[in-house]
Coordinates of C-alpha atoms in Angstrom, one line a residue:
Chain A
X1022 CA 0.0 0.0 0.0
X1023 CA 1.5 3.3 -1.0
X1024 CA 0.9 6.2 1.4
X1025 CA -2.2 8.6 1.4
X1026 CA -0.9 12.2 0.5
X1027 CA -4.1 13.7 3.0
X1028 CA -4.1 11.1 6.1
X1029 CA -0.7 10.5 6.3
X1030 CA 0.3 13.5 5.9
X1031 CA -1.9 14.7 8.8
X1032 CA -0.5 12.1 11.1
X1033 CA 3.0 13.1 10.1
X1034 CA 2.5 16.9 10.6
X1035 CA 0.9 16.0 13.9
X1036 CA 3.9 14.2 15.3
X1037 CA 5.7 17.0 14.3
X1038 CA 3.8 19.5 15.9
X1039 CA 3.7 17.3 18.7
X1040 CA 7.8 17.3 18.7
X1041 CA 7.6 20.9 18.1
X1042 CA 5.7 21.8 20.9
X1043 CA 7.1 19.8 23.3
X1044 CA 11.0 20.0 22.9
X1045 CA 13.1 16.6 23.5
X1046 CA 9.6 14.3 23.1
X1047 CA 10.3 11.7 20.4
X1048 CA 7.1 10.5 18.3
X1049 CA 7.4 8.0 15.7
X1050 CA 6.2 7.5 12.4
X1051 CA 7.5 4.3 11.5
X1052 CA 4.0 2.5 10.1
X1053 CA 3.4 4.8 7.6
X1054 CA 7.1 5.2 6.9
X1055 CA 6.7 1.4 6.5
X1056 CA 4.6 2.0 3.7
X1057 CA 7.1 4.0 1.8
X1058 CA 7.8 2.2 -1.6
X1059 CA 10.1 5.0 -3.4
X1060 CA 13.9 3.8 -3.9
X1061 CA 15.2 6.4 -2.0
X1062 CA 18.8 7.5 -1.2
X1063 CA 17.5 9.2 2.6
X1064 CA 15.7 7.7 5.2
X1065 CA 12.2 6.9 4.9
X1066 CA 10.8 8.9 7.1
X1067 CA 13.0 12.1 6.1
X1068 CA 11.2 11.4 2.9
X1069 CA 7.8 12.1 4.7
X1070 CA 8.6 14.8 6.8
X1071 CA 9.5 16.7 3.4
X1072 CA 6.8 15.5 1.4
X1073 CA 4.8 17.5 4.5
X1074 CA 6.2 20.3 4.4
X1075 CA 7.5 21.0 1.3
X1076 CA 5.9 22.4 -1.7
X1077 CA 6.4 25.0 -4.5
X1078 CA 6.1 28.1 -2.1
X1079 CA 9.0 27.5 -0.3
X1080 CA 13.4 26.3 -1.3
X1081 CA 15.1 23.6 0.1
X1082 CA 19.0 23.0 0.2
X1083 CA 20.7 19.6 0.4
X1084 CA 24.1 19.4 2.1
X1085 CA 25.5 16.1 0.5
X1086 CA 27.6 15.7 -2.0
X1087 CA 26.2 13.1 -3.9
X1088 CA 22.4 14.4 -3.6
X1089 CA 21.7 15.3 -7.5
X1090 CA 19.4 12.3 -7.6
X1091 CA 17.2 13.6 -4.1
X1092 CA 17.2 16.8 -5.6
X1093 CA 15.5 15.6 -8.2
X1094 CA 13.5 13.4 -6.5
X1095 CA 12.2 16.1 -3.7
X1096 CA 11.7 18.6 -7.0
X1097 CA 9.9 16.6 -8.7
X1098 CA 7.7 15.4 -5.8
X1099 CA 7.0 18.3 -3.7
X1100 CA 7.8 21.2 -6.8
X1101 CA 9.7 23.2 -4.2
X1102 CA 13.1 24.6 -5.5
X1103 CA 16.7 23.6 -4.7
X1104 CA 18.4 27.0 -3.2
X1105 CA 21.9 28.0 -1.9
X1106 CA 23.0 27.4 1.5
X1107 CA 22.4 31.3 2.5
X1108 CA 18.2 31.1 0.4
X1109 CA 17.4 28.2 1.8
X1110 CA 13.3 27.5 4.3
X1111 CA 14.9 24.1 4.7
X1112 CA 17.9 22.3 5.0
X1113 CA 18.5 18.8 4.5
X1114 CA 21.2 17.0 6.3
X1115 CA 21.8 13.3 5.8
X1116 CA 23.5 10.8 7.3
X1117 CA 27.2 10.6 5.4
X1118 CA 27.3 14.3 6.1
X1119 CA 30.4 15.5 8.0
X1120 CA 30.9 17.8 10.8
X1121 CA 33.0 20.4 9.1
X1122 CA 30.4 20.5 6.5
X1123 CA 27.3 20.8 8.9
X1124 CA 29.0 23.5 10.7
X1125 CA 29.7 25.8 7.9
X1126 CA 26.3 25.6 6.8
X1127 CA 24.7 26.6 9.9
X1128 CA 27.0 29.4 10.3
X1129 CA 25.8 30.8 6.9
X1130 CA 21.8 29.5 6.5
X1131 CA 19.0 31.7 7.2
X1132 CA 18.4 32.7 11.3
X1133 CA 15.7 35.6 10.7
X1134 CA 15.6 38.8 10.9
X1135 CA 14.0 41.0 14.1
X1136 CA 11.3 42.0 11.7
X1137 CA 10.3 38.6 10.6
X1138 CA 12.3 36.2 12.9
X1139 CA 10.3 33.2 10.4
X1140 CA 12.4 34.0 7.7
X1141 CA 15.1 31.6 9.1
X1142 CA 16.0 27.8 8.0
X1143 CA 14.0 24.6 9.3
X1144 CA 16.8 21.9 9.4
X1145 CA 15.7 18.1 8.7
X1146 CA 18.5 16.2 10.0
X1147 CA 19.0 12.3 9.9
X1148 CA 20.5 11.3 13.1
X1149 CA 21.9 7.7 13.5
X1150 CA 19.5 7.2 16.4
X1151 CA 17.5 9.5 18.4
X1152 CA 16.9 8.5 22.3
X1153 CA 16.1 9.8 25.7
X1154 CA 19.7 9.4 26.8
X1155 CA 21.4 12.4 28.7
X1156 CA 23.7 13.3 26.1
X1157 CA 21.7 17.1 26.0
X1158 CA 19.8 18.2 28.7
X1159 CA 16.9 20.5 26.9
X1160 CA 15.3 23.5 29.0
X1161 CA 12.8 26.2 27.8
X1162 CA 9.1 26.5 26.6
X1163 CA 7.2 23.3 25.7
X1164 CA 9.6 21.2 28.6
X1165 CA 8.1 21.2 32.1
X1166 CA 11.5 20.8 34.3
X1167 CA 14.0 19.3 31.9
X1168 CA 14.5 17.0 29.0
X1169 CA 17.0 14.8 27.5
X1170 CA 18.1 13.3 24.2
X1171 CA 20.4 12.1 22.0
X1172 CA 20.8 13.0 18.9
X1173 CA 24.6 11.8 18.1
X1174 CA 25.7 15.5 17.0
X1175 CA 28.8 16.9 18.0
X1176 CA 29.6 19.5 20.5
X1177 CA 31.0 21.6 17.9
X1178 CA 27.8 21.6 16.2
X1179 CA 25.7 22.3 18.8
X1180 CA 28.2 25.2 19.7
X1181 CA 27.6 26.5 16.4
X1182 CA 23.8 26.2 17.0
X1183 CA 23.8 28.1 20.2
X1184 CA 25.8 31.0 18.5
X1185 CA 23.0 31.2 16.3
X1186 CA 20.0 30.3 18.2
X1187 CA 21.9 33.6 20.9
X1188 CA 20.1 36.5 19.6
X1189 CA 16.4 35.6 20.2
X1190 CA 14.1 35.8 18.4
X1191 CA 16.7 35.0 16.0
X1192 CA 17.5 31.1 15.2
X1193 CA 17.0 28.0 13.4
X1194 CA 14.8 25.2 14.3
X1195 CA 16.0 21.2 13.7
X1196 CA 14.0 18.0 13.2
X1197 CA 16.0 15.4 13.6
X1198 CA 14.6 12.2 12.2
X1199 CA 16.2 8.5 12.7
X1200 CA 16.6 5.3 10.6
X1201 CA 13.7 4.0 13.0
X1202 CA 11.1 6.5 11.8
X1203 CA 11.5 8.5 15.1
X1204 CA 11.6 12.4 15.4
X1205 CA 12.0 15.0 18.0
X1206 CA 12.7 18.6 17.6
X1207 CA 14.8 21.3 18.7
X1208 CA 13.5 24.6 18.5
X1209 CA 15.3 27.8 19.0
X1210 CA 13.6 28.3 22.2
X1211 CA 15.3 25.9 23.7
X1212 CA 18.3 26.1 25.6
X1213 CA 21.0 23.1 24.8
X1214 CA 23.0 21.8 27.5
X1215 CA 26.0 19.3 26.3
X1216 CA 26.8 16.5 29.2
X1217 CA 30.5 16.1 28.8
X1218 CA 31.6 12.8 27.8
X1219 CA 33.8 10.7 30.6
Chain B
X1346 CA -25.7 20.3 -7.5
X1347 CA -23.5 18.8 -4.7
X1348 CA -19.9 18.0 -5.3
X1349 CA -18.2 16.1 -2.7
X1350 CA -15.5 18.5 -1.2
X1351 CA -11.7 17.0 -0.2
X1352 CA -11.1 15.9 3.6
X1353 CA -11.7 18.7 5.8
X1354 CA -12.6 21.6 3.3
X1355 CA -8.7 22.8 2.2
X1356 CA -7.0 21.9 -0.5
X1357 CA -3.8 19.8 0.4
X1358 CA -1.5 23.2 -0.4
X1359 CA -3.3 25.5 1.6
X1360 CA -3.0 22.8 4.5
X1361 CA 0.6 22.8 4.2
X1362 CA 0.9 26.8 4.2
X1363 CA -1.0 26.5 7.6
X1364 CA 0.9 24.2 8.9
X1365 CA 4.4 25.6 8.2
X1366 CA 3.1 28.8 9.9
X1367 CA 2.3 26.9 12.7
X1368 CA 5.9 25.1 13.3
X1369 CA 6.9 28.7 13.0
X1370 CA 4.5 30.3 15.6
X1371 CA 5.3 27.4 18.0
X1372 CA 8.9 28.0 18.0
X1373 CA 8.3 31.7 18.3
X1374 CA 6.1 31.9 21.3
X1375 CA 3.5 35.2 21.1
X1376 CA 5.5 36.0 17.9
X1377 CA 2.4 36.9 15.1
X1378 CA 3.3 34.7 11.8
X1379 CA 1.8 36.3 9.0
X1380 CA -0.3 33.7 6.4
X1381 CA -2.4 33.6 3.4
X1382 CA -5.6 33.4 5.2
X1383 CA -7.6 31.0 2.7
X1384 CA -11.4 32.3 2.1
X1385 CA -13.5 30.4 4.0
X1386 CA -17.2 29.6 3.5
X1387 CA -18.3 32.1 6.4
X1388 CA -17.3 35.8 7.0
X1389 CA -13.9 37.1 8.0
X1390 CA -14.2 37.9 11.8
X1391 CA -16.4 35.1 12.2
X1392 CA -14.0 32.5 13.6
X1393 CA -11.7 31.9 10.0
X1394 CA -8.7 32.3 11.8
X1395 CA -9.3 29.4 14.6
X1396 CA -11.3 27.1 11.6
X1397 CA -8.5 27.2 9.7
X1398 CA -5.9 26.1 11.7
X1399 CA -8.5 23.1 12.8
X1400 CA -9.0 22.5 9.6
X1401 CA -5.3 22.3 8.6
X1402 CA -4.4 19.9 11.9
X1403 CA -7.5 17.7 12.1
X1404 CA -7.5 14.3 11.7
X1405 CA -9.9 11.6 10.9
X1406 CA -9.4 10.0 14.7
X1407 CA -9.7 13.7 16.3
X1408 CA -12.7 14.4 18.5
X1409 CA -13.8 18.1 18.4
X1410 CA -15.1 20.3 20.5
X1411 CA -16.4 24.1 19.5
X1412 CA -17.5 26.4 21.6
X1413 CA -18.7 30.1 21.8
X1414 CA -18.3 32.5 24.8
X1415 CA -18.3 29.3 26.6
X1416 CA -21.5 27.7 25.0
X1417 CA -21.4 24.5 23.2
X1418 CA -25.0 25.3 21.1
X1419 CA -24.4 29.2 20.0
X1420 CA -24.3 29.6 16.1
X1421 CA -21.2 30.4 15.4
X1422 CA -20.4 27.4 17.8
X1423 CA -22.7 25.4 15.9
X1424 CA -22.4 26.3 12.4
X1425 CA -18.5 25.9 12.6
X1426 CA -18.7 22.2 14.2
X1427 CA -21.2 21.3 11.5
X1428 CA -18.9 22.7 8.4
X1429 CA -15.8 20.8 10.0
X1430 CA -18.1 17.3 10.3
X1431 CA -19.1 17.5 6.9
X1432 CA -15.7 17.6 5.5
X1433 CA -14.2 15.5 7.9
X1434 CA -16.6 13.6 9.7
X1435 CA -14.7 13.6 12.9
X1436 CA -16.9 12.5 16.1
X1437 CA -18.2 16.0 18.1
X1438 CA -18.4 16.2 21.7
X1439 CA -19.5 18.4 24.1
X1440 CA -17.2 17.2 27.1
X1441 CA -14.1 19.0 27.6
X1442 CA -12.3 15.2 28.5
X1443 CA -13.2 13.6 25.6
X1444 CA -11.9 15.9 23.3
X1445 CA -8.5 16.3 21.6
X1446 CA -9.0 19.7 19.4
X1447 CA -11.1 22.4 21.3
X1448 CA -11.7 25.5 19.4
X1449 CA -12.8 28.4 21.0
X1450 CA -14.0 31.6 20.9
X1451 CA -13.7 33.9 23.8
X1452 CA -12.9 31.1 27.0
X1453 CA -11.2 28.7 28.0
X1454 CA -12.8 25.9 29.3
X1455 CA -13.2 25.3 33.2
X1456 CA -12.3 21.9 32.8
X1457 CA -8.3 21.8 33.1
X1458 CA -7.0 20.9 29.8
X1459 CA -4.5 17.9 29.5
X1460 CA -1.0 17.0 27.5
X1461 CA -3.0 15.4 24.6
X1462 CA -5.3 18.4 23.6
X1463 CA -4.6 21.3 21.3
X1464 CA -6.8 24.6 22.1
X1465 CA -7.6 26.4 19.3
X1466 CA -8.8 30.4 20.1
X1467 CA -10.3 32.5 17.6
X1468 CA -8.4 36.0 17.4
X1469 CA -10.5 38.6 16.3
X1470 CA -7.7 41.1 16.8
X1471 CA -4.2 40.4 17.4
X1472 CA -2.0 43.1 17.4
X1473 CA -1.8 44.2 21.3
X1474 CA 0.0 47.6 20.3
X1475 CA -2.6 48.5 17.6
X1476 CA -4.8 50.3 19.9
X1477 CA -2.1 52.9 20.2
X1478 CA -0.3 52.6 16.5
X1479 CA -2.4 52.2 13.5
X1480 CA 1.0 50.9 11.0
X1481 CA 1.6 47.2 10.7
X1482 CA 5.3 48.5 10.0
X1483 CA 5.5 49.9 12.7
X1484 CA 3.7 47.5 15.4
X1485 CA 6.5 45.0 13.5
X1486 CA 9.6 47.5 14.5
X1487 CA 8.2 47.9 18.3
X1488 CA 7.6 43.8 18.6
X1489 CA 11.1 43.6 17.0
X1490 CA 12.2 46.1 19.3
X1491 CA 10.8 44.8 22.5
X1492 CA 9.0 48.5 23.0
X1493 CA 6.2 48.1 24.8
X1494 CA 6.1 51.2 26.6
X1495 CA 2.9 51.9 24.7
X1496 CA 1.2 49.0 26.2
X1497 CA 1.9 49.4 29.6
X1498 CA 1.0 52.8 29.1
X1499 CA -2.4 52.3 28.3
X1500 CA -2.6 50.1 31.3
X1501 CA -1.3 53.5 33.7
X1502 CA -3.9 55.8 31.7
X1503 CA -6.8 53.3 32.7
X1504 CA -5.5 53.3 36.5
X1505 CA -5.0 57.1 36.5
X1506 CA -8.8 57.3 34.9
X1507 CA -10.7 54.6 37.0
X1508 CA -8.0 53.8 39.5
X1509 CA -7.5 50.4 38.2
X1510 CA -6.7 48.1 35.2
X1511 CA -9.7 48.5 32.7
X1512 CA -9.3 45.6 30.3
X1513 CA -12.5 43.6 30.3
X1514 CA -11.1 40.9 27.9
X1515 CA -8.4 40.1 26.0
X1516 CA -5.8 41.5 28.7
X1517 CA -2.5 41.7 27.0
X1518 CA 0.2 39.1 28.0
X1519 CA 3.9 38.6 28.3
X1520 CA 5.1 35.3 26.7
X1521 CA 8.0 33.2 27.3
X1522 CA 9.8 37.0 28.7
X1523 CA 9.4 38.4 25.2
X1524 CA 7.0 39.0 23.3
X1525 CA 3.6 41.1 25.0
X1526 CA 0.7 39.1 23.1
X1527 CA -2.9 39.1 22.8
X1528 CA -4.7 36.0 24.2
X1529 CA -7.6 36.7 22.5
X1530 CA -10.8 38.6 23.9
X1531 CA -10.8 35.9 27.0
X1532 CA -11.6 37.0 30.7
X1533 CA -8.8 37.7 32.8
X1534 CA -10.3 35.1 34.8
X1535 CA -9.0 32.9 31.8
X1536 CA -5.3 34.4 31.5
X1537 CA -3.5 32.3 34.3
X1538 CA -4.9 29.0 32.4
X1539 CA -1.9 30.0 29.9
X1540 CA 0.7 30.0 32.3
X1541 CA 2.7 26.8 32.2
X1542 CA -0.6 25.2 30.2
X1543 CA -0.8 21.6 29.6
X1544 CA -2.2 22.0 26.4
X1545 CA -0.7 23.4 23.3
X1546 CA -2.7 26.5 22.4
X1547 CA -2.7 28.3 18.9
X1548 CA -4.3 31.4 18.2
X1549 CA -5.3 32.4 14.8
X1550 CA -6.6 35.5 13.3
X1551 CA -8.2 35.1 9.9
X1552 CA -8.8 38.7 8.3
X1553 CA -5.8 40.0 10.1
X1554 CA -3.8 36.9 8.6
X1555 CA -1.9 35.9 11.3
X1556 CA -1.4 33.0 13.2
X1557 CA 0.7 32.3 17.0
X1558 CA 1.2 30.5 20.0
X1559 CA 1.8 29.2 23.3
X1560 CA 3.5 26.1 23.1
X1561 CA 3.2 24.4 26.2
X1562 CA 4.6 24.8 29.7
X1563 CA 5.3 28.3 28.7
X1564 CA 5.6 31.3 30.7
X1565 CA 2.6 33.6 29.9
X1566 CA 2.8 36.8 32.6
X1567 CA -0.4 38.9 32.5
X1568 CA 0.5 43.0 32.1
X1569 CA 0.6 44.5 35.9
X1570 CA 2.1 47.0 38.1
X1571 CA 3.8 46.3 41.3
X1572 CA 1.5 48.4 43.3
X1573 CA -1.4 48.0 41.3
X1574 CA -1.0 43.7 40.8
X1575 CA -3.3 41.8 38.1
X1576 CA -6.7 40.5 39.5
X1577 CA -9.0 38.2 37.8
X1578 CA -12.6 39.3 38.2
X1579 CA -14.0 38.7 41.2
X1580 CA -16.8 35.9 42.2
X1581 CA -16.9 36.3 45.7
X1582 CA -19.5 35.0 47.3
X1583 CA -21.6 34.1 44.1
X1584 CA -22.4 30.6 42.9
X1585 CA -24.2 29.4 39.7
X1586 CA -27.9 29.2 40.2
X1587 CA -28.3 26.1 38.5
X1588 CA -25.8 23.7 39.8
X1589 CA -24.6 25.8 42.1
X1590 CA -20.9 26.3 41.2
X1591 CA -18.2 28.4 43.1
X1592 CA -15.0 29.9 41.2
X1593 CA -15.8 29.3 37.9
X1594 CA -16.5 32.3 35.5
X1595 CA -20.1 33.2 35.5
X1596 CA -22.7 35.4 33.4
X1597 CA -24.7 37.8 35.3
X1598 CA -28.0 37.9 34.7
X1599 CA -31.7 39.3 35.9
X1600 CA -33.7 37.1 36.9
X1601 CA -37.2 38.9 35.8
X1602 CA -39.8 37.1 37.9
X1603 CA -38.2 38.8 40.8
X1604 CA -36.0 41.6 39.3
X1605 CA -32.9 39.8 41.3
X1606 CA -29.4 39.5 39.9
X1607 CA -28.5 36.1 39.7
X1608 CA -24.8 34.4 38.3
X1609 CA -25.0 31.1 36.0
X1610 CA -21.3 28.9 34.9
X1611 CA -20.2 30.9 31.2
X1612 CA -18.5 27.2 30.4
X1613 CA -22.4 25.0 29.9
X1614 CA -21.1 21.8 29.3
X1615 CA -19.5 22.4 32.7
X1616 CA -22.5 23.5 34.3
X1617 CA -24.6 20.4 32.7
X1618 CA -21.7 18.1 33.8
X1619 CA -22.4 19.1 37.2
X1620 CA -26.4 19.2 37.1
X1621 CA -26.4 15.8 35.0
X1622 CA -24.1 14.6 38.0
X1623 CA -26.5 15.2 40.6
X1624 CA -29.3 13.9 38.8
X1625 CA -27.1 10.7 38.9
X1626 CA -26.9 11.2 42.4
X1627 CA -30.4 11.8 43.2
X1628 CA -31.9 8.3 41.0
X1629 CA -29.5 6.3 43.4
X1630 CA -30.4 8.0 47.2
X1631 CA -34.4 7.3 45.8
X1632 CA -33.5 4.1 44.4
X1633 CA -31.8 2.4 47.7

């Protein structure tokens, strides 16, 4: 069975507003990413969050190297249009990107303006697996004392994401999405404490 | 002729527009995202803002809840509960509990709202600073600025005029330490239900084409002075005279058999909760 672009859609954009809302909670859309029959070269369930919400209103920038083929595939699927780094609503991380990489784009994507603090980049980022492990420790609106997660990003990276998540209103939001069809979120509300590593 | 129309009323790209702006308003707490504002099959300022974001979240295995000023049966109650069932067919409740999307107009229900449920509020006006500054630009470059001094100056002008804050609805807000925020023309009785909600509340505004929220467990800090603190409106003393009801919000009306003022709950599903509950009670004393 392929998926349904209304229902499915709906139950994907509820998990994500779910996430969204409530920083550090980790829903899962696994059975409809089961359903998923596209060769892809991303993770199922990245596929669905972009086919969500993604369309020809908005640009999209993928980081990897070897990603002609996604473009194409997320162009022709969703008719939203492949920008630079700096033009880009969302950004697209996969899994074989590399830290250096990750960290120049975020230092260069979209963060807002005071005007319109909207104007800044949604990233979509595959994570090798997302858990409730106290690898961050998440404070801020949408968490009632404190949450934690793992994500498996560097420090480095969420250094760079706290520079630019400083000036608030100003930041960027992430959805981080696992090989399991799990998601959580990180918006730029919240505050991003890195448990150091014995 | 009858066409039937897609699942609940939008088109799937007008959906997503919603939804985008959502995410947006969520991680912006108070912060107004601007959106297309669809045209809807009733009139701007008749709810469009909160039907639309319902329309754009719901799904088939929602239960949904609309009410007016706190009613459950009022038209615009009604009419919008039947135009969401028809393209949807979601089951309709009246109980707060059962629900998972609650729009509203003007209240928030007595009935504490819980981690799975999504309040929707109707905005007829969102702009707290347009009262004093008629430019969109320029409301934009105060919000951007964090200058409220016009806001809490409106607040001083009523205390110097009636020696105390005169807002009878719709008492502007502080969220998450940043941005000051309508919450919609709901009592200040209703204001304190936002701090550190349960819920996840979004506010839309359709002809003004804007759309925000309070994400949950968010600071919301009502407008006040140190000497002059922010007071809900008072009940004291008065109960519901039909179920009998204390610290809830109430109407006041006459009664005109005896020309008496007499309170009754605002919220009426909570008020028939209660008086269903003690008919319950009553069949089981007279039945042992």
């Amino acid at each position: 069975m392929a998926i349904d672009q209304v229902h499915d859609m709906q139950q994907v954009y509820r998990k994500l507003l779910q996430s969204m809302s409530r920083p550090g909670t980790i829903s899962s859309i696994r059975e409809i990413a089961e359903r998923v029959e596209y060769k892809l070269p991303c993770y199922r369930a990245t596929f669905l969050s972009v086919m969500t919400l993604l369309d020809a209103e908005v640009t999209f920038h993928i980081l990897s190297e070897k990603n002609q083929e996604l473009i194409e595939k997320i162009s022709e699927y969703t008719l939203a249009k492949y920008a630079a780094i700096t033009e880009a609503d969302f950004v697209i991380v996969l899994q074989d990107d590399t830290e250096a990489s990750i960290i120049e784009a975020m230092e260069r994507c979209k963060n807002g303006n005071l005007l319109d603090p909207q104007h800044s980049a949604t990233w979509i980022i595959e994570s090798p697996l997302i858990a409730k492990e106290a690898e961050l420790t998440l404070t801020g609106p949408g968490i009632k004392q404190e949450a934690q997660l793992q994500v498996g990003l560097t420090p480095e990276i969420w250094q760079t994401r706290n520079e630019r998540a400083s000036e608030y209103p100003l930041g960027i939001d992430f959805i981080f999405i696992d090989e399991q069809a799990q998601l959580a979120c990180v918006p730029r509300t919240t505050s991003v404490v890195i448990l150091e590593v014995e | 002729m009858k066409t039937n129309t897609h699942f609940a009323f939008f088109d799937e790209g007008s959906k997503k527009e919603i939804r985008r702006a959502i995410l947006k308003a969520v991680a912006i707490p108070g912060y107004q995202v601007p959106f297309a504002s669809r045209e809807m099959p009733i009139a701007r300022g008749w709810g469009t803002g909160g039907l639309q974001i319902t329309l754009s979240i719901i799904g088939k295995q929602d239960v949904l809840k609309v009410i007016d000023q706190g009613a459950d049966e009022s038209v615009n109650a009604v009419s919008i509960k039947k135009l969401v069932q028809a393209t949807t067919g979601v089951k309709l409740t009246e109980r707060t509990q059962e629900s998972s999307i609650i729009q509203s107009r003007h209240r928030i229900p007595e009935v504490a709202l819980t981690e799975g449920q999504i309040l929707v509020l109707q905005v007829p006006m969102p702009e707290p600073l347009r009262p004093y500054e008629a430019k969109e630009y320029q409301t934009k470059i105060l919000h951007s600025e964090e200058d409220y001094s016009g806001a809490w100056l409106m607040l001083f002008e009523q205390i110097m005029k009636y020696g105390q804050t005169a807002t009878g609805a719709d008492h502007p807000v502080y969220v998450n330490n940043r941005y000051v925020m309508a919450p919609s023309p709901i009592p200040r009785f209703d204001n304190p239900k936002m701090h550190q909600s349960e819920a996840l509340i979004l506010l839309g505004a359709g002809r003004e084409k804007k759309i925000y929220a309070v994400p949950p467990y968010t600071d919301v800090a009502s407008l006040a002075f140190d000497d002059y603190p922010f007071a809900v409106e008072s009940f004291e003393g008065k109960h519901c005279h039909l179920c009998g009801a204390t610290n809830v919000f109430m109407d006041e009306l006459i009664d005109h058999s005896t020309g008496e003022t007499i309170y009754q709950c605002n919220d009426t599903s909570y008020c028939m909760e209660r008086l269903n509950a003690n008919v319950e009670a009553e069949v089981e004393e007279n039945h042992v």
